[in-house]
């Protein structure tokens, strides 16, 4: 553009020089200078407009193209009139989803023969999942906590030290069909818990291995092969577990879920604890190893219905260890009414549990009821209120006793008040 302006000025001056020589008048010179000034201003505006202009590039989608069909009569070829195969679709971009929660807890523990204890605790979790197309999902969740498999709580103490944080889940899930899915890695518990109660497995337990789940209109099944403890000098501890059950809608709209479960722990008897030095209520031999094997058979049922325009859930769960010599059974019954889903809504629940010492693996059951583990019985009441969207208040009180099978029966009462934030 600058070259064009310089050329234009030279041409104008060249044309003006003869006119000045012929007329030699001040008026014509002034007119020519004015015309030159206007042309210069116009060229300046054109240069500014060009500098501000932004080229627009239309994006072009890259789609894999099918190779041309071979000519008719050659290998791979066909009729000249045969249609070509449609080009394959370009893979869709992954969809990334984030989630998380934070819980602040005040806890008071009153155990017989032990000084009363109060503490403040936090639990934080953050997860990311990617939908990779073709019904495939991969995910990762980080959580506070150390090695405890059934608790991510961190007590506020230690002189403001940094709290532990680690991998809570790392998994993939492939949905073969709408009803059948396959999951591998460190995953959410694949087994159904009636009433969301913790009789066999704590809600925070995230096992590791492979799981297959089927969920049809009227039937469901869960199966998993889980790696519990890898050992360099002995056979690995493995859990092979499965559930099968039915779902039915009854007259009046009530929904019944019922089924059976069986969980076979391989290579547990005579082996060290999964968490060294902690019995969690189970019977140990003189060497501090499991005195029994654990093959746990389960029967469960859950009934959900509407009562007074609010949901009501009733449940029962029974388990027995077929390999134990005694203290081998446990059960829980309970109910929950209402739901805390919208601001101002609430839910209240109650459960009674009796879990003998060797009914289940103690380190994997509820970490809160009677101080955690097995060899306990008692009541728990719960109230949840939705303060705002994604902000809940939860209150739980445990009125329990522990140690009957160990001949050291004592009361254990526990209060928990939580503020929970979900995002």
mmCIF file of C-alpha atoms in Angstrom:
data_model
loop_
_atom_site.group_PDB
_atom_site.id
_atom_site.type_symbol
_atom_site.label_atom_id
_atom_site.label_comp_id
_atom_site.label_asym_id
_atom_site.label_seq_id
_atom_site.Cartn_x
_atom_site.Cartn_y
_atom_site.Cartn_z
ATOM 1 C CA UNK A 1 0.000 0.000 0.000
ATOM 2 C CA UNK A 2 2.860 2.400 0.775
ATOM 3 C CA UNK A 3 4.384 1.735 -2.661
ATOM 4 C CA UNK A 4 1.028 2.577 -4.267
ATOM 5 C CA UNK A 5 0.852 5.885 -2.399
ATOM 6 C CA UNK A 6 4.384 6.876 -3.387
ATOM 7 C CA UNK A 7 3.691 6.070 -7.048
ATOM 8 C CA UNK A 8 0.457 8.089 -6.977
ATOM 9 C CA UNK A 9 2.203 11.146 -5.502
ATOM 10 C CA UNK A 10 4.937 11.011 -8.132
ATOM 11 C CA UNK A 11 2.344 10.911 -10.925
ATOM 12 C CA UNK A 12 0.395 13.838 -9.493
ATOM 13 C CA UNK A 13 3.510 15.979 -9.053
ATOM 14 C CA UNK A 14 4.694 15.154 -12.566
ATOM 15 C CA UNK A 15 1.349 16.215 -13.994
ATOM 16 C CA UNK A 16 1.272 19.337 -11.916
ATOM 17 C CA UNK A 17 4.731 20.626 -12.904
ATOM 18 C CA UNK A 18 3.799 21.690 -16.466
ATOM 19 C CA UNK A 19 0.685 23.388 -15.188
ATOM 20 C CA UNK A 20 2.698 25.410 -12.756
ATOM 21 C CA UNK A 21 5.153 26.379 -15.477
ATOM 22 C CA UNK A 22 2.376 27.470 -17.883
ATOM 23 C CA UNK A 23 0.159 29.433 -15.465
ATOM 24 C CA UNK A 24 2.626 30.293 -12.701
ATOM 25 C CA UNK A 25 -0.309 31.327 -10.566
ATOM 26 C CA UNK A 26 -0.599 30.868 -6.810
ATOM 27 C CA UNK A 27 -4.260 29.765 -7.097
ATOM 28 C CA UNK A 28 -3.546 26.724 -9.256
ATOM 29 C CA UNK A 29 -0.630 25.700 -7.011
ATOM 30 C CA UNK A 30 -2.865 25.876 -3.932
ATOM 31 C CA UNK A 31 -5.547 23.787 -5.668
ATOM 32 C CA UNK A 32 -3.052 21.107 -6.617
ATOM 33 C CA UNK A 33 -1.664 20.973 -3.079
ATOM 34 C CA UNK A 34 -5.165 20.590 -1.676
ATOM 35 C CA UNK A 35 -5.923 17.711 -4.044
ATOM 36 C CA UNK A 36 -2.667 16.025 -3.020
ATOM 37 C CA UNK A 37 -3.592 16.359 0.680
ATOM 38 C CA UNK A 38 -7.006 14.760 0.151
ATOM 39 C CA UNK A 39 -5.438 11.839 -1.726
ATOM 40 C CA UNK A 40 -2.893 11.337 1.041
ATOM 41 C CA UNK A 41 -5.663 11.251 3.694
ATOM 42 C CA UNK A 42 -7.642 8.712 1.648
ATOM 43 C CA UNK A 43 -4.586 6.477 1.280
ATOM 44 C CA UNK A 44 -3.943 6.665 5.038
ATOM 45 C CA UNK A 45 -7.511 5.509 5.734
ATOM 46 C CA UNK A 46 -7.087 2.598 3.333
ATOM 47 C CA UNK A 47 -3.883 1.559 5.116
ATOM 48 C CA UNK A 48 -5.620 1.682 8.530
ATOM 49 C CA UNK A 49 -8.569 -0.378 7.268
ATOM 50 C CA UNK A 50 -6.200 -2.987 5.894
ATOM 51 C CA UNK A 51 -4.312 -3.215 9.234
ATOM 52 C CA UNK A 52 -7.565 -3.777 11.169
ATOM 53 C CA UNK A 53 -8.885 -6.464 8.835
ATOM 54 C CA UNK A 54 -8.699 -10.053 10.263
ATOM 55 C CA UNK A 55 -8.755 -12.880 7.775
ATOM 56 C CA UNK A 56 -11.548 -15.435 8.411
ATOM 57 C CA UNK A 57 -10.577 -19.058 8.028
ATOM 58 C CA UNK A 58 -13.360 -21.582 7.743
ATOM 59 C CA UNK A 59 -12.498 -24.716 9.748
ATOM 60 C CA UNK A 60 -12.421 -27.937 7.818
ATOM 61 C CA UNK A 61 -13.301 -31.224 9.522
ATOM 62 C CA UNK A 62 -10.778 -33.968 8.911
ATOM 63 C CA UNK A 63 -12.666 -37.124 8.052
ATOM 64 C CA UNK A 64 -10.974 -40.362 7.075
ATOM 65 C CA UNK A 65 -11.771 -41.154 3.471
ATOM 66 C CA UNK A 66 -12.414 -44.613 2.091
ATOM 67 C CA UNK A 67 -9.821 -45.890 -0.369
ATOM 68 C CA UNK A 68 -11.036 -45.995 -3.986
ATOM 69 C CA UNK A 69 -12.631 -49.294 -4.954
ATOM 70 C CA UNK A 70 -10.444 -51.503 -7.169
ATOM 71 C CA UNK A 71 -11.488 -51.685 -10.825
ATOM 72 C CA UNK A 72 -13.945 -54.404 -11.720
ATOM 73 C CA UNK A 73 -12.283 -57.693 -12.522
ATOM 74 C CA UNK A 74 -9.254 -57.097 -10.268
ATOM 75 C CA UNK A 75 -8.725 -58.740 -6.830
ATOM 76 C CA UNK A 76 -11.030 -57.041 -4.392
ATOM 77 C CA UNK A 77 -13.028 -55.484 -7.175
ATOM 78 C CA UNK A 78 -16.654 -55.985 -8.050
ATOM 79 C CA UNK A 79 -19.258 -54.813 -10.459
ATOM 80 C CA UNK A 80 -18.630 -51.393 -11.955
ATOM 81 C CA UNK A 81 -22.070 -50.357 -10.735
ATOM 82 C CA UNK A 82 -21.510 -51.563 -7.142
ATOM 83 C CA UNK A 83 -21.758 -48.698 -4.574
ATOM 84 C CA UNK A 84 -18.694 -47.803 -2.560
ATOM 85 C CA UNK A 85 -18.655 -48.302 1.194
ATOM 86 C CA UNK A 86 -19.431 -45.199 3.237
ATOM 87 C CA UNK A 87 -16.330 -43.527 4.727
ATOM 88 C CA UNK A 88 -15.795 -44.292 8.438
ATOM 89 C CA UNK A 89 -16.897 -41.673 10.929
ATOM 90 C CA UNK A 90 -14.284 -39.527 12.592
ATOM 91 C CA UNK A 91 -13.819 -40.416 16.297
ATOM 92 C CA UNK A 92 -15.684 -38.117 18.688
ATOM 93 C CA UNK A 93 -13.756 -36.007 21.184
ATOM 94 C CA UNK A 94 -13.621 -37.274 24.765
ATOM 95 C CA UNK A 95 -16.126 -35.729 27.168
ATOM 96 C CA UNK A 96 -14.496 -34.833 30.483
ATOM 97 C CA UNK A 97 -16.587 -34.719 33.671
ATOM 98 C CA UNK A 98 -15.494 -33.503 37.117
ATOM 99 C CA UNK A 99 -17.029 -34.219 40.518
ATOM 100 C CA UNK A 100 -16.149 -34.030 44.176
ATOM 101 C CA UNK A 101 -17.276 -33.533 47.741
ATOM 102 C CA UNK A 102 -16.091 -32.158 51.060
ATOM 103 C CA UNK A 103 -17.282 -33.266 54.488
ATOM 104 C CA UNK A 104 -16.567 -31.533 57.815
ATOM 105 C CA UNK A 105 -17.372 -33.704 60.854
ATOM 106 C CA UNK A 106 -17.664 -33.174 64.567
ATOM 107 C CA UNK A 107 -17.417 -36.497 66.394
ATOM 108 C CA UNK A 108 -17.865 -37.466 70.044
ATOM 109 C CA UNK A 109 -17.047 -41.005 71.259
ATOM 110 C CA UNK A 110 -18.055 -42.405 74.636
ATOM 111 C CA UNK A 111 -16.683 -45.919 75.139
ATOM 112 C CA UNK A 112 -16.989 -47.688 78.463
ATOM 113 C CA UNK A 113 -13.690 -47.847 80.436
ATOM 114 C CA UNK A 114 -12.105 -45.346 78.011
ATOM 115 C CA UNK A 115 -11.960 -41.528 78.464
ATOM 116 C CA UNK A 116 -14.518 -39.668 76.349
ATOM 117 C CA UNK A 117 -13.091 -38.327 73.106
ATOM 118 C CA UNK A 118 -14.039 -35.458 70.774
ATOM 119 C CA UNK A 119 -12.453 -34.623 67.453
ATOM 120 C CA UNK A 120 -12.924 -32.716 64.207
ATOM 121 C CA UNK A 121 -12.399 -34.548 60.928
ATOM 122 C CA UNK A 122 -12.453 -33.790 57.212
ATOM 123 C CA UNK A 123 -12.899 -35.891 54.103
ATOM 124 C CA UNK A 124 -12.300 -34.520 50.614
ATOM 125 C CA UNK A 125 -12.620 -36.305 47.280
ATOM 126 C CA UNK A 126 -12.102 -35.138 43.720
ATOM 127 C CA UNK A 127 -12.844 -37.176 40.626
ATOM 128 C CA UNK A 128 -12.464 -36.890 36.876
ATOM 129 C CA UNK A 129 -14.026 -39.209 34.299
ATOM 130 C CA UNK A 130 -13.641 -39.263 30.525
ATOM 131 C CA UNK A 131 -16.241 -40.678 28.144
ATOM 132 C CA UNK A 132 -14.057 -42.058 25.364
ATOM 133 C CA UNK A 133 -16.776 -43.105 22.948
ATOM 134 C CA UNK A 134 -17.966 -46.596 22.052
ATOM 135 C CA UNK A 135 -19.475 -46.892 25.575
ATOM 136 C CA UNK A 136 -16.025 -46.656 27.189
ATOM 137 C CA UNK A 137 -15.267 -44.586 30.297
ATOM 138 C CA UNK A 138 -12.036 -44.111 32.267
ATOM 139 C CA UNK A 139 -11.890 -42.399 35.636
ATOM 140 C CA UNK A 140 -9.658 -41.320 38.506
ATOM 141 C CA UNK A 141 -10.631 -40.233 42.032
ATOM 142 C CA UNK A 142 -8.290 -38.772 44.632
ATOM 143 C CA UNK A 143 -9.218 -38.668 48.315
ATOM 144 C CA UNK A 144 -7.834 -37.748 51.695
ATOM 145 C CA UNK A 145 -6.661 -40.613 53.858
ATOM 146 C CA UNK A 146 -3.788 -43.016 54.127
ATOM 147 C CA UNK A 147 -3.884 -46.848 53.931
ATOM 148 C CA UNK A 148 -7.226 -47.454 55.675
ATOM 149 C CA UNK A 149 -9.399 -49.208 53.051
ATOM 150 C CA UNK A 150 -12.700 -48.117 54.645
ATOM 151 C CA UNK A 151 -12.108 -44.508 55.675
ATOM 152 C CA UNK A 152 -10.868 -41.341 53.990
ATOM 153 C CA UNK A 153 -11.221 -39.239 57.156
ATOM 154 C CA UNK A 154 -8.375 -37.044 58.367
ATOM 155 C CA UNK A 155 -8.374 -35.814 61.967
ATOM 156 C CA UNK A 156 -7.571 -32.137 62.506
ATOM 157 C CA UNK A 157 -4.449 -32.401 64.664
ATOM 158 C CA UNK A 158 -0.686 -32.742 64.263
ATOM 159 C CA UNK A 159 0.144 -29.056 64.572
ATOM 160 C CA UNK A 160 -1.403 -28.089 61.214
ATOM 161 C CA UNK A 161 0.623 -30.695 59.333
ATOM 162 C CA UNK A 162 -0.232 -31.606 55.752
ATOM 163 C CA UNK A 163 -2.872 -34.296 55.378
ATOM 164 C CA UNK A 164 -2.431 -37.443 53.328
ATOM 165 C CA UNK A 165 -3.970 -37.666 49.870
ATOM 166 C CA UNK A 166 -3.991 -40.657 47.548
ATOM 167 C CA UNK A 167 -5.657 -42.655 44.785
ATOM 168 C CA UNK A 168 -9.191 -43.641 45.826
ATOM 169 C CA UNK A 169 -10.278 -45.043 42.444
ATOM 170 C CA UNK A 170 -8.583 -45.650 39.094
ATOM 171 C CA UNK A 171 -10.777 -47.612 36.719
ATOM 172 C CA UNK A 172 -12.254 -48.170 33.281
ATOM 173 C CA UNK A 173 -15.817 -49.265 32.414
ATOM 174 C CA UNK A 174 -16.999 -50.671 29.117
ATOM 175 C CA UNK A 175 -20.716 -51.080 28.482
ATOM 176 C CA UNK A 176 -21.069 -54.038 26.154
ATOM 177 C CA UNK A 177 -24.844 -53.485 26.040
ATOM 178 C CA UNK A 178 -27.357 -51.309 27.856
ATOM 179 C CA UNK A 179 -27.634 -54.043 30.494
ATOM 180 C CA UNK A 180 -24.089 -55.494 30.644
ATOM 181 C CA UNK A 181 -20.942 -53.645 31.762
ATOM 182 C CA UNK A 182 -17.344 -54.624 32.523
ATOM 183 C CA UNK A 183 -15.128 -52.689 34.978
ATOM 184 C CA UNK A 184 -11.468 -53.047 35.860
ATOM 185 C CA UNK A 185 -9.036 -51.325 38.223
ATOM 186 C CA UNK A 186 -9.627 -49.785 41.638
ATOM 187 C CA UNK A 187 -13.369 -49.282 41.483
ATOM 188 C CA UNK A 188 -16.511 -48.442 43.400
ATOM 189 C CA UNK A 189 -17.924 -51.451 45.243
ATOM 190 C CA UNK A 190 -19.679 -53.535 42.549
ATOM 191 C CA UNK A 191 -21.972 -55.327 45.029
ATOM 192 C CA UNK A 192 -25.499 -54.284 45.989
ATOM 193 C CA UNK A 193 -26.007 -53.152 49.601
ATOM 194 C CA UNK A 194 -29.685 -53.225 50.701
ATOM 195 C CA UNK A 195 -30.733 -49.952 52.260
ATOM 196 C CA UNK A 196 -27.166 -48.717 51.578
ATOM 197 C CA UNK A 197 -26.275 -50.332 54.915
ATOM 198 C CA UNK A 198 -22.707 -51.442 55.742
ATOM 199 C CA UNK A 199 -23.219 -54.961 57.119
ATOM 200 C CA UNK A 200 -20.612 -56.674 54.892
ATOM 201 C CA UNK A 201 -18.814 -53.796 53.178
ATOM 202 C CA UNK A 202 -18.248 -50.191 54.222
ATOM 203 C CA UNK A 203 -19.538 -47.551 51.788
ATOM 204 C CA UNK A 204 -16.004 -46.151 51.404
ATOM 205 C CA UNK A 205 -14.472 -49.481 50.378
ATOM 206 C CA UNK A 206 -13.129 -49.371 46.797
ATOM 207 C CA UNK A 207 -11.935 -52.888 45.876
ATOM 208 C CA UNK A 208 -9.413 -53.742 43.172
ATOM 209 C CA UNK A 209 -9.710 -56.198 40.304
ATOM 210 C CA UNK A 210 -12.306 -56.996 37.638
ATOM 211 C CA UNK A 211 -16.094 -56.873 37.844
ATOM 212 C CA UNK A 212 -19.005 -57.802 35.587
ATOM 213 C CA UNK A 213 -22.475 -56.332 36.129
ATOM 214 C CA UNK A 214 -25.808 -57.193 34.521
ATOM 215 C CA UNK A 215 -28.895 -55.062 35.138
ATOM 216 C CA UNK A 216 -32.021 -56.087 33.251
ATOM 217 C CA UNK A 217 -35.637 -55.082 33.598
ATOM 218 C CA UNK A 218 -36.404 -57.754 36.206
ATOM 219 C CA UNK A 219 -33.079 -59.408 37.042
ATOM 220 C CA UNK A 220 -29.596 -58.313 38.024
ATOM 221 C CA UNK A 221 -26.262 -59.981 38.720
ATOM 222 C CA UNK A 222 -22.884 -58.796 39.999
ATOM 223 C CA UNK A 223 -19.691 -60.809 39.804
ATOM 224 C CA UNK A 224 -16.113 -59.847 40.678
ATOM 225 C CA UNK A 225 -12.639 -61.308 40.972
ATOM 226 C CA UNK A 226 -10.738 -59.047 43.367
ATOM 227 C CA UNK A 227 -7.072 -59.037 44.378
ATOM 228 C CA UNK A 228 -6.942 -58.545 48.153
ATOM 229 C CA UNK A 229 -3.325 -59.185 49.118
ATOM 230 C CA UNK A 230 -0.362 -59.987 46.840
ATOM 231 C CA UNK A 231 2.251 -62.087 48.638
ATOM 232 C CA UNK A 232 5.779 -62.856 47.511
ATOM 233 C CA UNK A 233 6.262 -65.928 49.725
ATOM 234 C CA UNK A 234 2.718 -67.411 49.818
ATOM 235 C CA UNK A 235 -0.416 -67.694 47.709
ATOM 236 C CA UNK A 236 -2.213 -64.431 47.073
ATOM 237 C CA UNK A 237 -5.431 -63.598 48.917
ATOM 238 C CA UNK A 238 -8.226 -63.279 46.347
ATOM 239 C CA UNK A 239 -11.947 -62.610 46.675
ATOM 240 C CA UNK A 240 -14.350 -64.291 44.251
ATOM 241 C CA UNK A 241 -17.798 -62.853 44.844
ATOM 242 C CA UNK A 242 -21.164 -62.816 43.175
ATOM 243 C CA UNK A 243 -24.769 -61.721 43.645
ATOM 244 C CA UNK A 244 -27.961 -62.518 41.767
ATOM 245 C CA UNK A 245 -31.384 -61.080 42.384
ATOM 246 C CA UNK A 246 -34.704 -59.907 41.065
ATOM 247 C CA UNK A 247 -36.477 -56.576 40.834
ATOM 248 C CA UNK A 248 -40.264 -56.482 40.774
ATOM 249 C CA UNK A 249 -42.875 -53.742 40.805
ATOM 250 C CA UNK A 250 -45.726 -54.831 43.062
ATOM 251 C CA UNK A 251 -49.325 -53.710 43.256
ATOM 252 C CA UNK A 252 -49.586 -50.105 44.352
ATOM 253 C CA UNK A 253 -46.201 -49.251 42.817
ATOM 254 C CA UNK A 254 -43.962 -50.727 45.532
ATOM 255 C CA UNK A 255 -40.574 -51.906 44.235
ATOM 256 C CA UNK A 256 -38.998 -55.082 45.603
ATOM 257 C CA UNK A 257 -35.328 -56.027 45.258
ATOM 258 C CA UNK A 258 -34.226 -59.389 46.651
ATOM 259 C CA UNK A 259 -31.378 -61.792 46.077
ATOM 260 C CA UNK A 260 -28.511 -63.981 47.198
ATOM 261 C CA UNK A 261 -24.781 -63.394 47.441
ATOM 262 C CA UNK A 262 -21.680 -65.496 48.004
ATOM 263 C CA UNK A 263 -18.164 -64.203 48.728
ATOM 264 C CA UNK A 264 -15.268 -66.655 48.819
ATOM 265 C CA UNK A 265 -11.953 -65.399 50.225
ATOM 266 C CA UNK A 266 -9.108 -67.610 49.018
ATOM 267 C CA UNK A 267 -5.970 -68.130 51.139
ATOM 268 C CA UNK A 268 -6.979 -66.300 54.315
ATOM 269 C CA UNK A 269 -6.833 -68.927 57.078
ATOM 270 C CA UNK A 270 -3.403 -69.083 58.695
ATOM 271 C CA UNK A 271 -2.227 -65.978 56.849
ATOM 272 C CA UNK A 272 -1.288 -62.519 58.169
ATOM 273 C CA UNK A 273 -3.843 -59.762 58.420
ATOM 274 C CA UNK A 274 -4.466 -57.549 55.417
ATOM 275 C CA UNK A 275 -3.818 -54.593 57.732
ATOM 276 C CA UNK A 276 -0.971 -55.610 60.002
ATOM 277 C CA UNK A 277 -1.715 -55.682 63.740
ATOM 278 C CA UNK A 278 -5.468 -55.001 63.506
ATOM 279 C CA UNK A 279 -7.929 -57.834 64.223
ATOM 280 C CA UNK A 280 -11.068 -55.703 63.658
ATOM 281 C CA UNK A 281 -13.050 -58.177 65.758
ATOM 282 C CA UNK A 282 -12.032 -61.373 63.927
ATOM 283 C CA UNK A 283 -10.586 -64.409 65.731
ATOM 284 C CA UNK A 284 -6.815 -64.797 65.365
ATOM 285 C CA UNK A 285 -4.505 -67.721 66.147
ATOM 286 C CA UNK A 286 -1.486 -67.599 68.434
ATOM 287 C CA UNK A 287 0.655 -66.179 65.625
ATOM 288 C CA UNK A 288 -1.756 -63.293 65.069
ATOM 289 C CA UNK A 289 -3.174 -64.752 61.845
ATOM 290 C CA UNK A 290 -6.723 -65.568 60.800
ATOM 291 C CA UNK A 291 -8.049 -68.607 62.652
ATOM 292 C CA UNK A 292 -10.832 -69.158 60.084
ATOM 293 C CA UNK A 293 -11.383 -69.093 56.388
ATOM 294 C CA UNK A 294 -14.152 -66.776 55.127
ATOM 295 C CA UNK A 295 -16.840 -67.993 52.743
ATOM 296 C CA UNK A 296 -19.727 -65.587 53.284
ATOM 297 C CA UNK A 297 -23.273 -66.458 52.148
ATOM 298 C CA UNK A 298 -25.789 -63.587 52.008
ATOM 299 C CA UNK A 299 -29.579 -63.206 51.717
ATOM 300 C CA UNK A 300 -30.998 -59.693 51.262
ATOM 301 C CA UNK A 301 -34.197 -57.799 50.473
ATOM 302 C CA UNK A 302 -35.215 -54.169 50.007
ATOM 303 C CA UNK A 303 -38.720 -52.732 49.596
ATOM 304 C CA UNK A 304 -39.227 -49.171 48.330
ATOM 305 C CA UNK A 305 -42.658 -47.536 48.343
ATOM 306 C CA UNK A 306 -44.381 -44.168 48.730
ATOM 307 C CA UNK A 307 -45.862 -43.242 52.100
ATOM 308 C CA UNK A 308 -47.504 -39.844 52.520
ATOM 309 C CA UNK A 309 -45.988 -38.562 49.284
ATOM 310 C CA UNK A 310 -42.512 -39.415 50.568
ATOM 311 C CA UNK A 311 -40.304 -42.430 49.780
ATOM 312 C CA UNK A 312 -40.064 -45.174 52.383
ATOM 313 C CA UNK A 313 -37.370 -47.871 52.179
ATOM 314 C CA UNK A 314 -37.362 -51.043 54.286
ATOM 315 C CA UNK A 315 -34.444 -53.493 54.186
ATOM 316 C CA UNK A 316 -33.043 -56.679 55.679
ATOM 317 C CA UNK A 317 -29.613 -58.273 55.208
ATOM 318 C CA UNK A 318 -28.320 -61.594 56.593
ATOM 319 C CA UNK A 319 -24.849 -63.136 56.269
ATOM 320 C CA UNK A 320 -23.131 -66.245 57.589
ATOM 321 C CA UNK A 321 -19.576 -67.520 57.291
ATOM 322 C CA UNK A 322 -19.800 -71.199 56.327
ATOM 323 C CA UNK A 323 -16.162 -71.831 57.343
ATOM 324 C CA UNK A 324 -16.194 -70.443 60.891
ATOM 325 C CA UNK A 325 -16.378 -72.634 64.011
ATOM 326 C CA UNK A 326 -18.688 -70.249 65.826
ATOM 327 C CA UNK A 327 -19.789 -66.602 66.067
ATOM 328 C CA UNK A 328 -20.430 -66.953 62.347
ATOM 329 C CA UNK A 329 -23.594 -64.931 61.514
ATOM 330 C CA UNK A 330 -24.818 -61.374 61.317
ATOM 331 C CA UNK A 331 -27.864 -59.421 60.251
ATOM 332 C CA UNK A 332 -29.200 -55.887 59.908
ATOM 333 C CA UNK A 333 -32.739 -54.523 59.534
ATOM 334 C CA UNK A 334 -33.800 -50.935 59.068
ATOM 335 C CA UNK A 335 -35.904 -48.244 57.435
ATOM 336 C CA UNK A 336 -35.460 -44.798 55.912
ATOM 337 C CA UNK A 337 -38.194 -42.224 55.280
ATOM 338 C CA UNK A 338 -38.019 -39.118 53.085
ATOM 339 C CA UNK A 339 -35.210 -37.780 50.901
ATOM 340 C CA UNK A 340 -32.860 -34.804 51.222
ATOM 341 C CA UNK A 341 -32.586 -33.801 47.569
ATOM 342 C CA UNK A 342 -33.927 -30.223 47.404
ATOM 343 C CA UNK A 343 -33.458 -27.314 49.830
ATOM 344 C CA UNK A 344 -35.703 -27.783 52.827
ATOM 345 C CA UNK A 345 -36.243 -31.535 52.353
ATOM 346 C CA UNK A 346 -35.148 -34.171 54.872
ATOM 347 C CA UNK A 347 -34.573 -37.875 55.465
ATOM 348 C CA UNK A 348 -34.659 -39.903 58.695
ATOM 349 C CA UNK A 349 -33.360 -43.456 59.121
ATOM 350 C CA UNK A 350 -32.975 -46.243 61.670
ATOM 351 C CA UNK A 351 -31.123 -49.579 61.681
ATOM 352 C CA UNK A 352 -30.386 -52.388 64.099
ATOM 353 C CA UNK A 353 -27.330 -54.599 63.556
ATOM 354 C CA UNK A 354 -25.938 -57.728 65.193
ATOM 355 C CA UNK A 355 -22.638 -58.883 63.682
ATOM 356 C CA UNK A 356 -20.747 -61.745 65.297
ATOM 357 C CA UNK A 357 -16.949 -61.882 65.383
ATOM 358 C CA UNK A 358 -16.275 -64.163 62.392
ATOM 359 C CA UNK A 359 -19.322 -63.537 60.204
ATOM 360 C CA UNK A 360 -17.356 -61.345 57.771
ATOM 361 C CA UNK A 361 -13.857 -59.925 57.281
ATOM 362 C CA UNK A 362 -13.809 -57.223 59.947
ATOM 363 C CA UNK A 363 -11.411 -54.839 58.247
ATOM 364 C CA UNK A 364 -13.852 -54.338 55.334
ATOM 365 C CA UNK A 365 -17.122 -53.776 57.234
ATOM 366 C CA UNK A 366 -18.513 -50.507 58.661
ATOM 367 C CA UNK A 367 -15.749 -48.374 60.197
ATOM 368 C CA UNK A 368 -18.173 -46.319 62.354
ATOM 369 C CA UNK A 369 -20.638 -48.790 63.905
ATOM 370 C CA UNK A 370 -19.389 -49.669 67.430
ATOM 371 C CA UNK A 371 -15.940 -48.420 66.498
ATOM 372 C CA UNK A 372 -15.677 -50.549 63.355
ATOM 373 C CA UNK A 373 -15.150 -54.217 62.598
ATOM 374 C CA UNK A 374 -17.180 -57.181 63.866
ATOM 375 C CA UNK A 375 -18.319 -58.510 67.278
ATOM 376 C CA UNK A 376 -20.870 -55.754 67.866
ATOM 377 C CA UNK A 377 -24.580 -55.048 68.105
ATOM 378 C CA UNK A 378 -26.855 -52.066 68.590
ATOM 379 C CA UNK A 379 -28.836 -49.222 67.059
ATOM 380 C CA UNK A 380 -28.107 -46.267 64.804
ATOM 381 C CA UNK A 381 -30.418 -43.332 64.053
ATOM 382 C CA UNK A 382 -29.780 -40.800 61.303
ATOM 383 C CA UNK A 383 -31.209 -37.479 60.155
ATOM 384 C CA UNK A 384 -30.259 -35.593 56.974
ATOM 385 C CA UNK A 385 -31.458 -32.106 56.000
ATOM 386 C CA UNK A 386 -30.781 -30.261 52.738
ATOM 387 C CA UNK A 387 -29.770 -26.717 53.725
ATOM 388 C CA UNK A 388 -29.216 -25.608 50.142
ATOM 389 C CA UNK A 389 -28.549 -27.235 46.806
ATOM 390 C CA UNK A 390 -25.460 -29.452 47.217
ATOM 391 C CA UNK A 391 -25.184 -28.562 50.921
ATOM 392 C CA UNK A 392 -26.405 -31.112 53.483
ATOM 393 C CA UNK A 393 -26.456 -31.427 57.257
ATOM 394 C CA UNK A 394 -26.270 -35.001 58.583
ATOM 395 C CA UNK A 395 -26.616 -36.291 62.142
ATOM 396 C CA UNK A 396 -25.966 -39.892 63.256
ATOM 397 C CA UNK A 397 -26.010 -41.442 66.715
ATOM 398 C CA UNK A 398 -24.787 -44.979 67.465
ATOM 399 C CA UNK A 399 -26.030 -46.698 70.623
ATOM 400 C CA UNK A 400 -24.045 -49.940 70.530
ATOM 401 C CA UNK A 401 -21.940 -52.424 72.444
ATOM 402 C CA UNK A 402 -18.923 -54.464 71.371
ATOM 403 C CA UNK A 403 -16.687 -57.356 72.487
ATOM 404 C CA UNK A 404 -19.267 -59.965 73.498
ATOM 405 C CA UNK A 405 -17.557 -62.835 71.624
ATOM 406 C CA UNK A 406 -14.197 -61.804 73.074
ATOM 407 C CA UNK A 407 -15.681 -61.791 76.624
ATOM 408 C CA UNK A 408 -14.991 -58.057 76.955
ATOM 409 C CA UNK A 409 -18.459 -56.564 76.485
ATOM 410 C CA UNK A 410 -18.572 -52.782 76.794
ATOM 411 C CA UNK A 411 -20.840 -49.944 75.670
ATOM 412 C CA UNK A 412 -19.796 -47.846 72.722
ATOM 413 C CA UNK A 413 -21.776 -44.693 71.894
ATOM 414 C CA UNK A 414 -20.857 -42.339 69.100
ATOM 415 C CA UNK A 415 -22.229 -39.047 67.766
ATOM 416 C CA UNK A 416 -21.424 -37.645 64.330
ATOM 417 C CA UNK A 417 -22.544 -34.244 63.009
ATOM 418 C CA UNK A 418 -21.564 -33.525 59.395
ATOM 419 C CA UNK A 419 -21.674 -30.644 56.960
ATOM 420 C CA UNK A 420 -21.426 -32.073 53.439
ATOM 421 C CA UNK A 421 -20.767 -30.131 50.242
ATOM 422 C CA UNK A 422 -21.138 -31.812 46.812
ATOM 423 C CA UNK A 423 -19.936 -30.399 43.500
#
